[in-house]
PDB file of C-alpha atoms and ligand atoms in Angstrom:
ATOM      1  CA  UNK A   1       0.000   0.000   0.000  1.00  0.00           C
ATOM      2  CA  UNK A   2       1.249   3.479  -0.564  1.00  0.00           C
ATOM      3  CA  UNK A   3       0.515   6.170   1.953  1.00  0.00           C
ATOM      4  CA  UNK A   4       0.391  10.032   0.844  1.00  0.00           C
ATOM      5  CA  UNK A   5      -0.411  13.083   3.092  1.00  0.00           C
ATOM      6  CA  UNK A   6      -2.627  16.292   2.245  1.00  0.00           C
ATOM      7  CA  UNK A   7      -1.727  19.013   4.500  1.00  0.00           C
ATOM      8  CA  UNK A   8      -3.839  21.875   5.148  1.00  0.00           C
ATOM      9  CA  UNK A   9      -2.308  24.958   5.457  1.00  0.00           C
ATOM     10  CA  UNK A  10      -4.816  27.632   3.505  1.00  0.00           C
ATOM     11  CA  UNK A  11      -6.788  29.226   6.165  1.00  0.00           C
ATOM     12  CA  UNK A  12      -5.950  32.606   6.934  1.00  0.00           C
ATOM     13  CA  UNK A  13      -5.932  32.309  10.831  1.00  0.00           C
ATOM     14  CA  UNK A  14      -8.272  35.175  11.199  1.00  0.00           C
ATOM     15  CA  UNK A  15      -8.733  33.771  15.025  1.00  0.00           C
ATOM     16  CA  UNK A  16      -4.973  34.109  15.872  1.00  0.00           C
ATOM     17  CA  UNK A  17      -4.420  37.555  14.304  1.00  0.00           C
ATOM     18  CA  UNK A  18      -1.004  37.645  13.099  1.00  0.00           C
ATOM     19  CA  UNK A  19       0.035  39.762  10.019  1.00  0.00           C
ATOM     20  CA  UNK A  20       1.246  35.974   8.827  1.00  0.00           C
ATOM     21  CA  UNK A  21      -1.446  32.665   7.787  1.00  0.00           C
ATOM     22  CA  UNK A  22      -1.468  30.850  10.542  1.00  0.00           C
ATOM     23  CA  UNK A  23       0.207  28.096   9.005  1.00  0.00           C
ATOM     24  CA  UNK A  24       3.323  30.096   8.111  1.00  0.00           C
ATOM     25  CA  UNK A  25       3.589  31.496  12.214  1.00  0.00           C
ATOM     26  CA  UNK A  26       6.878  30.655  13.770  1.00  0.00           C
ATOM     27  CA  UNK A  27       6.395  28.757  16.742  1.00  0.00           C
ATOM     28  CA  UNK A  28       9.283  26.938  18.411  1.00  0.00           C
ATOM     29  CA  UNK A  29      11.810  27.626  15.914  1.00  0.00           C
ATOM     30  CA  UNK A  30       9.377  26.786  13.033  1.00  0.00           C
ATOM     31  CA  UNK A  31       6.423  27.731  10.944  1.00  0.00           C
ATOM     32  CA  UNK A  32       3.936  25.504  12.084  1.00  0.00           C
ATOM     33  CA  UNK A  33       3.307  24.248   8.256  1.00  0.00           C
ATOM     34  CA  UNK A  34       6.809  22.802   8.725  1.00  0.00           C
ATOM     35  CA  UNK A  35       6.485  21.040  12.180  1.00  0.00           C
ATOM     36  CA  UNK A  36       3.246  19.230  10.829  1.00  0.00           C
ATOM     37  CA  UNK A  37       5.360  18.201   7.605  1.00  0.00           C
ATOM     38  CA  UNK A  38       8.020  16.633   9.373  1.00  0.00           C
ATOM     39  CA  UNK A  39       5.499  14.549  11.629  1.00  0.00           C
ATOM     40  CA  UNK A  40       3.712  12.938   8.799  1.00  0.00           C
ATOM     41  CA  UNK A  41       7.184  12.653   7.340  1.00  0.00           C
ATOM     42  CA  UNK A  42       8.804  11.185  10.285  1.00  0.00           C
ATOM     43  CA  UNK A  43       6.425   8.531  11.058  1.00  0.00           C
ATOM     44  CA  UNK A  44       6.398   4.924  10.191  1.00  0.00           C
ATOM     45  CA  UNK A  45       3.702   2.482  10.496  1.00  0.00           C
ATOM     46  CA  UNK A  46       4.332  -0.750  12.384  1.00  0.00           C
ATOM     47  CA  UNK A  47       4.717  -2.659   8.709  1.00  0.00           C
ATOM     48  CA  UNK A  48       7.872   0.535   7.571  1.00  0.00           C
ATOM     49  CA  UNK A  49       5.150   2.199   5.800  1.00  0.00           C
ATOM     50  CA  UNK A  50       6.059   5.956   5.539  1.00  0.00           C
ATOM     51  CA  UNK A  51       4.305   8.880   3.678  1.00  0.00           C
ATOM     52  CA  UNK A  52       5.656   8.757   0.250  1.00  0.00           C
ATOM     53  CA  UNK A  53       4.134  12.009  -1.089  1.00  0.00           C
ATOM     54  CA  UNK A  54       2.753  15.556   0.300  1.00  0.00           C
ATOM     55  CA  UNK A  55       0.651  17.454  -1.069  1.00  0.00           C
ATOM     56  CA  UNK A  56      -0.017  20.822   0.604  1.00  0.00           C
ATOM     57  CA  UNK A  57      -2.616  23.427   0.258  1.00  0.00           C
ATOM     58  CA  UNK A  58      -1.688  27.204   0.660  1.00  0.00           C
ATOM     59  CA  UNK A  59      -3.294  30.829   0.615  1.00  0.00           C
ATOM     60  CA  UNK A  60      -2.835  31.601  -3.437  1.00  0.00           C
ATOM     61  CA  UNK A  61      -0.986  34.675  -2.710  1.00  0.00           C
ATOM     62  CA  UNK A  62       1.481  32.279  -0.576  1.00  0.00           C
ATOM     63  CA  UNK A  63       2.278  29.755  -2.361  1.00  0.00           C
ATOM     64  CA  UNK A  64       6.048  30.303  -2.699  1.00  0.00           C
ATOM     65  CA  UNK A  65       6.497  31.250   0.945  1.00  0.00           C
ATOM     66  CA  UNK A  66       4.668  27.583   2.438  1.00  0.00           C
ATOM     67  CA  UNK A  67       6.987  26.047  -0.701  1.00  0.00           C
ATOM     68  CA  UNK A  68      10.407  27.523   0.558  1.00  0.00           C
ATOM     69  CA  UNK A  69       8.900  26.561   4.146  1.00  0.00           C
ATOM     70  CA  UNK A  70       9.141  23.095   3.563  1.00  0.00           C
ATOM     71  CA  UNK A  71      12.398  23.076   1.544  1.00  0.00           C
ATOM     72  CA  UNK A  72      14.322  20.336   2.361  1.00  0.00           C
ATOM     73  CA  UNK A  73      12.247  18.707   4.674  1.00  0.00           C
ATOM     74  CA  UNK A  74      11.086  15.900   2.329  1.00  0.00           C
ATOM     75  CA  UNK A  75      13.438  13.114   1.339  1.00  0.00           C
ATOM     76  CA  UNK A  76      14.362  13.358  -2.047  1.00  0.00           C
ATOM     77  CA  UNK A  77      12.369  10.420  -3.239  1.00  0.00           C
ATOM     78  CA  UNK A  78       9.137  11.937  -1.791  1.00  0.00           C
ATOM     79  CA  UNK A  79       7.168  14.751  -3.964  1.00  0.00           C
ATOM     80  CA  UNK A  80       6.669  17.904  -2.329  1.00  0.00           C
ATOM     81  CA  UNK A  81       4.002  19.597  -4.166  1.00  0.00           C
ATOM     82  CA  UNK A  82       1.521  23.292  -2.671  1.00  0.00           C
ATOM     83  CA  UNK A  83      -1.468  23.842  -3.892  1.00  0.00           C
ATOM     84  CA  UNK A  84      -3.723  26.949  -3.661  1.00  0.00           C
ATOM     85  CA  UNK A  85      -6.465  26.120  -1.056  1.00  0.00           C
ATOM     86  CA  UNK A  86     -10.162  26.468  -1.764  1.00  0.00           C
ATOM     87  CA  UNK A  87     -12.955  29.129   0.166  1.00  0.00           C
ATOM     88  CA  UNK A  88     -13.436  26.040   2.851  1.00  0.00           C
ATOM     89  CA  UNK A  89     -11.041  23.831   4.672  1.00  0.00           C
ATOM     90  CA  UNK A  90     -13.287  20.907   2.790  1.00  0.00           C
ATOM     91  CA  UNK A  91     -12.641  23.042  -0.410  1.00  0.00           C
ATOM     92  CA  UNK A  92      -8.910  23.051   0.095  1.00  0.00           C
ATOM     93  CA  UNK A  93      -8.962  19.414   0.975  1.00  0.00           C
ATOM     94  CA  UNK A  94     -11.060  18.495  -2.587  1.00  0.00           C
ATOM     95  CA  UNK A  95      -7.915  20.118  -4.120  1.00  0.00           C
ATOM     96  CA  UNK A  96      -5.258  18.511  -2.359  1.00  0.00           C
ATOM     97  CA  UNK A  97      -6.615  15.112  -2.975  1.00  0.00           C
ATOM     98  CA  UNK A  98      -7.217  16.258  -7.164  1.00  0.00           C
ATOM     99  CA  UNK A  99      -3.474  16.849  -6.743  1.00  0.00           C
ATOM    100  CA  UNK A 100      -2.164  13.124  -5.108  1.00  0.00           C
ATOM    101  CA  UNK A 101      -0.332  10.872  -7.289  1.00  0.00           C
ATOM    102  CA  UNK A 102      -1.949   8.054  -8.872  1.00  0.00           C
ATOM    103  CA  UNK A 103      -0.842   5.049  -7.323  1.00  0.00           C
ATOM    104  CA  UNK A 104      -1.679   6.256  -3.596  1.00  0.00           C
ATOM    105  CA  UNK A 105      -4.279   4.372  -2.021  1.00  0.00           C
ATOM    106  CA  UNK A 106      -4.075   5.586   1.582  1.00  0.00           C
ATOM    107  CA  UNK A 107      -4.797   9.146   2.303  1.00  0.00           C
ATOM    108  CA  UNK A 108      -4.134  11.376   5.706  1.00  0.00           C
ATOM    109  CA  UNK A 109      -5.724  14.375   5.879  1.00  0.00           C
ATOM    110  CA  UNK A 110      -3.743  16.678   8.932  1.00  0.00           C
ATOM    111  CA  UNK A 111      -3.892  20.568   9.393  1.00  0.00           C
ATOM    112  CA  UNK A 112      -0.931  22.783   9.760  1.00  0.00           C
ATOM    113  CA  UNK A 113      -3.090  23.816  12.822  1.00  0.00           C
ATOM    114  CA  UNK A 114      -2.191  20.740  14.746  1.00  0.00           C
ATOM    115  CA  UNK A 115       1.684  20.824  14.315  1.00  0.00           C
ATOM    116  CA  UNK A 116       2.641  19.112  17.228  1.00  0.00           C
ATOM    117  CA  UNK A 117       1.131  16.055  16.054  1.00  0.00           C
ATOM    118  CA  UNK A 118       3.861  13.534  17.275  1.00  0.00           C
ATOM    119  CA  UNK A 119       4.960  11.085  14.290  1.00  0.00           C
ATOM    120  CA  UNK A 120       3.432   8.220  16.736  1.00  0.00           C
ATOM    121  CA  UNK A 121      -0.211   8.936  16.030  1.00  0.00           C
ATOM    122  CA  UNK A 122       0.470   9.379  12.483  1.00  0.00           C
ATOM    123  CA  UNK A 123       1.460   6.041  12.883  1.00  0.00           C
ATOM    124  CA  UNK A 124      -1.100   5.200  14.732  1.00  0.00           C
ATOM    125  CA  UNK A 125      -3.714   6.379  12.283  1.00  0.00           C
ATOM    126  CA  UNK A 126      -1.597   4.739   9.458  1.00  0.00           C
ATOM    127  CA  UNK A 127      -1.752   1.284  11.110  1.00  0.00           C
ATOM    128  CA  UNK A 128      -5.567   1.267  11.769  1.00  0.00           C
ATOM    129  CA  UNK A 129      -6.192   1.377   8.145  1.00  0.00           C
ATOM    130  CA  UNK A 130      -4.016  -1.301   6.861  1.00  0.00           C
ATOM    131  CA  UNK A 131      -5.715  -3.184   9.822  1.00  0.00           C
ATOM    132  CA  UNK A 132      -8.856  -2.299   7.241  1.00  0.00           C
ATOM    133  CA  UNK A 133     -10.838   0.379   8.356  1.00  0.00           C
ATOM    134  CA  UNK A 134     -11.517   2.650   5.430  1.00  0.00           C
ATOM    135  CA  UNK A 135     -12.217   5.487   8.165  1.00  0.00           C
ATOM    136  CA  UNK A 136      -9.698   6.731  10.819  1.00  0.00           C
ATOM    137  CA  UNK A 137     -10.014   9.603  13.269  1.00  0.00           C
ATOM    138  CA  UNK A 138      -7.878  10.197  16.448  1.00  0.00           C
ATOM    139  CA  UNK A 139      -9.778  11.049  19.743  1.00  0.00           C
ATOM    140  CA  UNK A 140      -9.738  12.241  23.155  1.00  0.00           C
ATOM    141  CA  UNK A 141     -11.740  11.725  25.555  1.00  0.00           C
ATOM    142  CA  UNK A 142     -14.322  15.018  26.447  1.00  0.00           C
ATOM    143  CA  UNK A 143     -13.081  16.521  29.838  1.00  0.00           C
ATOM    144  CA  UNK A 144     -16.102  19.231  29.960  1.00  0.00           C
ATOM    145  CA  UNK A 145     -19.815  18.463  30.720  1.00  0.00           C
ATOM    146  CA  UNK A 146     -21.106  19.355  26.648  1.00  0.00           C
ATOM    147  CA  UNK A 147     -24.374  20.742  26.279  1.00  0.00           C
ATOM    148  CA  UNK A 148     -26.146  20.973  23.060  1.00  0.00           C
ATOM    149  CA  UNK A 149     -28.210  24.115  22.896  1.00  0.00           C
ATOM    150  CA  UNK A 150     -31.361  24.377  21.016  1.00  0.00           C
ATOM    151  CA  UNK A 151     -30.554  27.798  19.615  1.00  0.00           C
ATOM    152  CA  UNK A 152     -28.137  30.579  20.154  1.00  0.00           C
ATOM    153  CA  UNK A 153     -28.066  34.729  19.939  1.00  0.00           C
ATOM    154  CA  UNK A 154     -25.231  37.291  22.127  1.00  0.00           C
ATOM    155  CA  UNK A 155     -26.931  36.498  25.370  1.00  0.00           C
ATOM    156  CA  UNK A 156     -26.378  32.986  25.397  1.00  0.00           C
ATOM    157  CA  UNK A 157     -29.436  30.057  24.422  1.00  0.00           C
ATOM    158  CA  UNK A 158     -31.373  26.924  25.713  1.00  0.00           C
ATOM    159  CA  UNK A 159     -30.161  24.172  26.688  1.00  0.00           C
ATOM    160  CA  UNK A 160     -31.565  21.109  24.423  1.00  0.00           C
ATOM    161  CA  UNK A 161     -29.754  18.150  26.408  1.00  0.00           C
ATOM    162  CA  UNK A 162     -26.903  16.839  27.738  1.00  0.00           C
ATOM    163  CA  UNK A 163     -25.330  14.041  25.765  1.00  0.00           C
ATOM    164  CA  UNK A 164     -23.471  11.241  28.151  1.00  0.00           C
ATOM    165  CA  UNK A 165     -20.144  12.271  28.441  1.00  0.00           C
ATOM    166  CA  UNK A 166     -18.078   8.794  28.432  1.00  0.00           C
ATOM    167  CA  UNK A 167     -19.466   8.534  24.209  1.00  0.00           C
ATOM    168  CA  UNK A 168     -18.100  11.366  23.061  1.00  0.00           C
ATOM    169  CA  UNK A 169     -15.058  11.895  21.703  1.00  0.00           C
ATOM    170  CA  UNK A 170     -12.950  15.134  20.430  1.00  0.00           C
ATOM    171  CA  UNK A 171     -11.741  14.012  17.120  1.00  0.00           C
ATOM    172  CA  UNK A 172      -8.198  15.528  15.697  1.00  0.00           C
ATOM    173  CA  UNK A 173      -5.878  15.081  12.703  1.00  0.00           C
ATOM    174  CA  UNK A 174      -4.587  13.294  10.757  1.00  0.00           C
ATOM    175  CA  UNK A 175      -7.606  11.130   9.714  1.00  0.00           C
ATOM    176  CA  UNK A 176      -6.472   8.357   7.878  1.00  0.00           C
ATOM    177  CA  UNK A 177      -8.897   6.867   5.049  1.00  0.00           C
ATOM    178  CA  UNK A 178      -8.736   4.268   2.181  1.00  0.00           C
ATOM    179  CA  UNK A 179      -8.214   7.062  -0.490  1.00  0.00           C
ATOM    180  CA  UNK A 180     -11.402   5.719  -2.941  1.00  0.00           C
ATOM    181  CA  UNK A 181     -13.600   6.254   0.277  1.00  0.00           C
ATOM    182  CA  UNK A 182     -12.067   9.490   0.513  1.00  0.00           C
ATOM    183  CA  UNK A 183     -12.479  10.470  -2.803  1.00  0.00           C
ATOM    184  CA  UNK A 184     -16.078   8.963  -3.030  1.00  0.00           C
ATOM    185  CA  UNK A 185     -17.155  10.737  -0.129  1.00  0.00           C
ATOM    186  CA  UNK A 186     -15.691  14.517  -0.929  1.00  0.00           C
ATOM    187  CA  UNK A 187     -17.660  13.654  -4.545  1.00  0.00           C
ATOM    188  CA  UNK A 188     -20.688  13.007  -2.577  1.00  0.00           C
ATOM    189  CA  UNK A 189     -20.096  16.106  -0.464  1.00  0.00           C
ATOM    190  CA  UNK A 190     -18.711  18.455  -3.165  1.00  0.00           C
ATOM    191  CA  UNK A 191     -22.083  20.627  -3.244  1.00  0.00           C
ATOM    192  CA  UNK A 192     -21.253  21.644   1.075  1.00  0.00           C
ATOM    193  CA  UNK A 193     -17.596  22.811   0.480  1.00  0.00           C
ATOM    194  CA  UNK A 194     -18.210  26.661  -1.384  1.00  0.00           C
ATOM    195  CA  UNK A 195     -19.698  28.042   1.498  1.00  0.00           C
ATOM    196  CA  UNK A 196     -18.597  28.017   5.991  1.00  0.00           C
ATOM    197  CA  UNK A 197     -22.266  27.319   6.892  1.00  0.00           C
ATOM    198  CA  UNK A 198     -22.383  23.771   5.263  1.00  0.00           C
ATOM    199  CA  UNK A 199     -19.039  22.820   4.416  1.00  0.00           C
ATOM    200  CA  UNK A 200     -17.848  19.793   6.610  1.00  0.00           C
ATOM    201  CA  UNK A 201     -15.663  20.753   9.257  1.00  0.00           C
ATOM    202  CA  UNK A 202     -13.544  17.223   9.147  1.00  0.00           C
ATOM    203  CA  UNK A 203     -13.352  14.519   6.525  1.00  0.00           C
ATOM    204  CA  UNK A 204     -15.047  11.990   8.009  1.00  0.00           C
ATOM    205  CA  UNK A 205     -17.840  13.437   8.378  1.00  0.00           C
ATOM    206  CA  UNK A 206     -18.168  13.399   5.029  1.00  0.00           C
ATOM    207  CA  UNK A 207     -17.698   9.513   4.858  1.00  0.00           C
ATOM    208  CA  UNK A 208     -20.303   9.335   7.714  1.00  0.00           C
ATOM    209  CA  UNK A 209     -22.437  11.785   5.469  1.00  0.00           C
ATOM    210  CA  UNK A 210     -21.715   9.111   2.569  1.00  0.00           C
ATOM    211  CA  UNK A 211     -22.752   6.186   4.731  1.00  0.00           C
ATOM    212  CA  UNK A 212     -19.066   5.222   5.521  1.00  0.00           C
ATOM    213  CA  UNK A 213     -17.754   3.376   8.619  1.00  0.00           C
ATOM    214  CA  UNK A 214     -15.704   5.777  10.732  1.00  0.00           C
ATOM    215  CA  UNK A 215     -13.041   4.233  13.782  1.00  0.00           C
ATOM    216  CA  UNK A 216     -11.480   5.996  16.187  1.00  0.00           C
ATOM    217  CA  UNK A 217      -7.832   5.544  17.651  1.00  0.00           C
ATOM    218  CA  UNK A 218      -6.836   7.092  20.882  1.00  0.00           C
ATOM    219  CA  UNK A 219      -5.783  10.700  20.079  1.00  0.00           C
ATOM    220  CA  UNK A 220      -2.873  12.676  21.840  1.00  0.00           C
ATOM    221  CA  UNK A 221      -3.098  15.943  23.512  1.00  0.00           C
ATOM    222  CA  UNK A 222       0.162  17.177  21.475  1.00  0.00           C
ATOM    223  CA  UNK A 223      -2.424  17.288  18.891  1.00  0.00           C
ATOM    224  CA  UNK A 224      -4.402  19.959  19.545  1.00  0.00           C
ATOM    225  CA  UNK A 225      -5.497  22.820  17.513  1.00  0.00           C
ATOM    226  CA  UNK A 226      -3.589  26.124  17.721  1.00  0.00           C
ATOM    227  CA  UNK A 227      -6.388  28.428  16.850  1.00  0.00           C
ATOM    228  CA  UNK A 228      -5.844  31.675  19.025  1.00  0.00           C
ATOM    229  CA  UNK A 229      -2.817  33.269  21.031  1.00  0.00           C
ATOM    230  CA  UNK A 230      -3.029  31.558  23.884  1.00  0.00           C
ATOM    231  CA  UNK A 231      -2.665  28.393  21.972  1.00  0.00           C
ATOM    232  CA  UNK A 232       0.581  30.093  20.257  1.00  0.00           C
ATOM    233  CA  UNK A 233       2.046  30.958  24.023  1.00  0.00           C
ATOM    234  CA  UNK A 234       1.078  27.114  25.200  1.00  0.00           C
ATOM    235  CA  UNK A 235       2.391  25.994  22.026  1.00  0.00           C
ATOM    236  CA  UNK A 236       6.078  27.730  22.504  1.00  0.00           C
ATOM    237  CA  UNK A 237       6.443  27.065  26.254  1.00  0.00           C
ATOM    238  CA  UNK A 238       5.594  23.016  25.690  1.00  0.00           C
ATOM    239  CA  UNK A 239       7.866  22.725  22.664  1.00  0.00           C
ATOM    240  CA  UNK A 240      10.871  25.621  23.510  1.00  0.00           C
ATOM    241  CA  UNK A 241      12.966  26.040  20.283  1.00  0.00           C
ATOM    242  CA  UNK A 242      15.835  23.625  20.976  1.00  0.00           C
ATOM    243  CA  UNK A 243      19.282  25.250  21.732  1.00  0.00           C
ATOM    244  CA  UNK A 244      21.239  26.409  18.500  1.00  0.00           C
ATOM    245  CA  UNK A 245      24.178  23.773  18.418  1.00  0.00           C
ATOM    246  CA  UNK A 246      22.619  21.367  20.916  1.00  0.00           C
ATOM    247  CA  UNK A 247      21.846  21.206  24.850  1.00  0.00           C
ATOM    248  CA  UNK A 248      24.978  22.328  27.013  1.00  0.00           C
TER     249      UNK A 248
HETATM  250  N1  CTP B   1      -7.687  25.536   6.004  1.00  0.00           N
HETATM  251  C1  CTP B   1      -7.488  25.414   4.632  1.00  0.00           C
HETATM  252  N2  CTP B   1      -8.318  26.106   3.776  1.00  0.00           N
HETATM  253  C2  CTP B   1      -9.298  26.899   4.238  1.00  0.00           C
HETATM  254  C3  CTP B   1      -9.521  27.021   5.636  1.00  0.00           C
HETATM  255  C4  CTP B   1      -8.686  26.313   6.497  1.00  0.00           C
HETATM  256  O1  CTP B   1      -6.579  24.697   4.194  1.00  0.00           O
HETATM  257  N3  CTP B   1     -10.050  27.558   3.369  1.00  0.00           N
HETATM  258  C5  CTP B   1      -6.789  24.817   6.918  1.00  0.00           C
HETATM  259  C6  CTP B   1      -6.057  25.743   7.884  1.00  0.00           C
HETATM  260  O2  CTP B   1      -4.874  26.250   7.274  1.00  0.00           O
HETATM  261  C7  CTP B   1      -5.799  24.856   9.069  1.00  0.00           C
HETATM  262  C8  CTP B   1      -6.939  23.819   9.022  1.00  0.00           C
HETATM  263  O3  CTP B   1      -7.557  23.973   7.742  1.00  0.00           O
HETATM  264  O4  CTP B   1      -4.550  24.167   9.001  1.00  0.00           O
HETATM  265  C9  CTP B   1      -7.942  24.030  10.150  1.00  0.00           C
HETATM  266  O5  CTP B   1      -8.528  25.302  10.029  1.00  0.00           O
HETATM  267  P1  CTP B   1      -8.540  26.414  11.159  1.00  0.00           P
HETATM  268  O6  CTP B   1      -7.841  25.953  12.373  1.00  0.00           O
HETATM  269  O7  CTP B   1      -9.923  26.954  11.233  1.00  0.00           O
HETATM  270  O8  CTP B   1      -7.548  27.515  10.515  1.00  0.00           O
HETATM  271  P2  CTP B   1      -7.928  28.894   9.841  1.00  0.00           P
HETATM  272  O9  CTP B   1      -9.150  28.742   8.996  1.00  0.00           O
HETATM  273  O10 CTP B   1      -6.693  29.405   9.204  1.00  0.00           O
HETATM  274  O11 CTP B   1      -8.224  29.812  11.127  1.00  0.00           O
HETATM  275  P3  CTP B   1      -9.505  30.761  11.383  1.00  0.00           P
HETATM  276  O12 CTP B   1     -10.718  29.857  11.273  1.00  0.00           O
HETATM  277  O13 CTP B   1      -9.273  31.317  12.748  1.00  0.00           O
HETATM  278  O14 CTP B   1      -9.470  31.808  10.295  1.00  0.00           O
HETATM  279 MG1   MG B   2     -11.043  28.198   9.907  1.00  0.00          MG
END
């Protein structure tokens, strides 16, 4: 089987703030486009497997900049290629995946927002589908009491109900899936991705929208999303640039 990686890294970041896209925000030494590359790079599935192509999607006015980003970050036998992103994450994932090489039949799908990803739960994710689910999400377990409200406005809403908590899961990247499922699904879903208000806010959703199987591996709190500043401060002081020249 061969294993290739779309990386989102199109969003503007208009939640963070900087000047920069998010993805192109140096955080411990790094943009955090680069830090996500070399985790799906650096990880190999428990049969060797690696990621033998990356696609990544970029602002169209940044395309060069996320390029020289990741230069020389990729083996030379794996194809580097950026792509400009579409209005929605799902849009910008529908053009990575137009963009994958032919003979790929397993697809991740990570975000440049989750760059501390460690290289063991792309692995993880990897693993789970050659074990032959066509669907793979990581998850955490929900540490709040979630309430689903029944509508919402600036002073706050009803509550509907209060699903169970020990069901639910918080679901990061990558997802892993057999790429025809992926494909299949995004097809089925293409009409949601123009527009913020329908466009699916992970891939499998759109498999579960497709009637697709979805699993779910444990997930890792290095995962999660860097979204505002405070996850940019957390971010630096849990992975500190490393020393110029090594440790003393
Ligand atoms: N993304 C993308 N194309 C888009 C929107 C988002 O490739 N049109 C990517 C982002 O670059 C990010 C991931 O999808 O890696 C998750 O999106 P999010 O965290 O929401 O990032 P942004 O959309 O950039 O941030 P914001 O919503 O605050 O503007
Ligand atoms: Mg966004």
């Amino acid at each position: 089987m061969t294993v290739a990686a779309v990386l989102t890294a199109a969003g503007s970041g208009s939640r963070l703030g900087h000047v920069l896209p998010k993805a192109l925000v140096p955080v411990a030494g790094a943009p955090l486009v680069a830090h996500a590359a070399r985790a799906l790079l650096d990880a190999r599935a428990a049969d060797g497997a690696r990621v033998r192509a990356l696609v990544v999607t970029a602002p169209a006015e940044h395309l060069a900049a996320v390029a020289d980003a990741l230069a020389h970050l990729a083996p030379a036998d794996v194809p580097v290629t950026v792509v400009p992103g579409g209005a929605t994450r799902q849009a910008s994932v529908a053009a990575g995946l137009a963009a994958l090489p032919a003979d790929v039949d397993v697809v991740l799908v990570h975000d440049a927002a989750r760059a501390f990803a460690p290289p063991e739960l792309v692995a993880r994710v990897v693993d789970a589908v050659r074990a032959g689910h066509d669907a793979v999400v990581p998850g955490l377990a929900v540490v709040d009491t979630v309430k689903r409200v029944a509508s919402w406005d600036a002073t706050g809403g009803p509550v509907l109900d209060t699903p169970p908590r020990d069901v639910l899961r918080a679901v990061q990247t990558p997802q892993g899936f057999a790429r025809d499922v992926l494909l299949r699904a995004h097809a089925a879903g293409a009409g949601r991705a123009g527009d913020e208000r329908t466009a699916a806010s992970d891939d499998a959703g759109l498999v579960e929208a497709d009637g697709g199987r979805v699993w779910v591996v444990p997930g890792d709190e290095r995962a999660a999303k860097i979204t505002t500043v405070r996850d940019v401060v957390l971010a630096e002081a849990l992975h500190a640039a490393p020393v110029p020249g090594g440790a003393p």
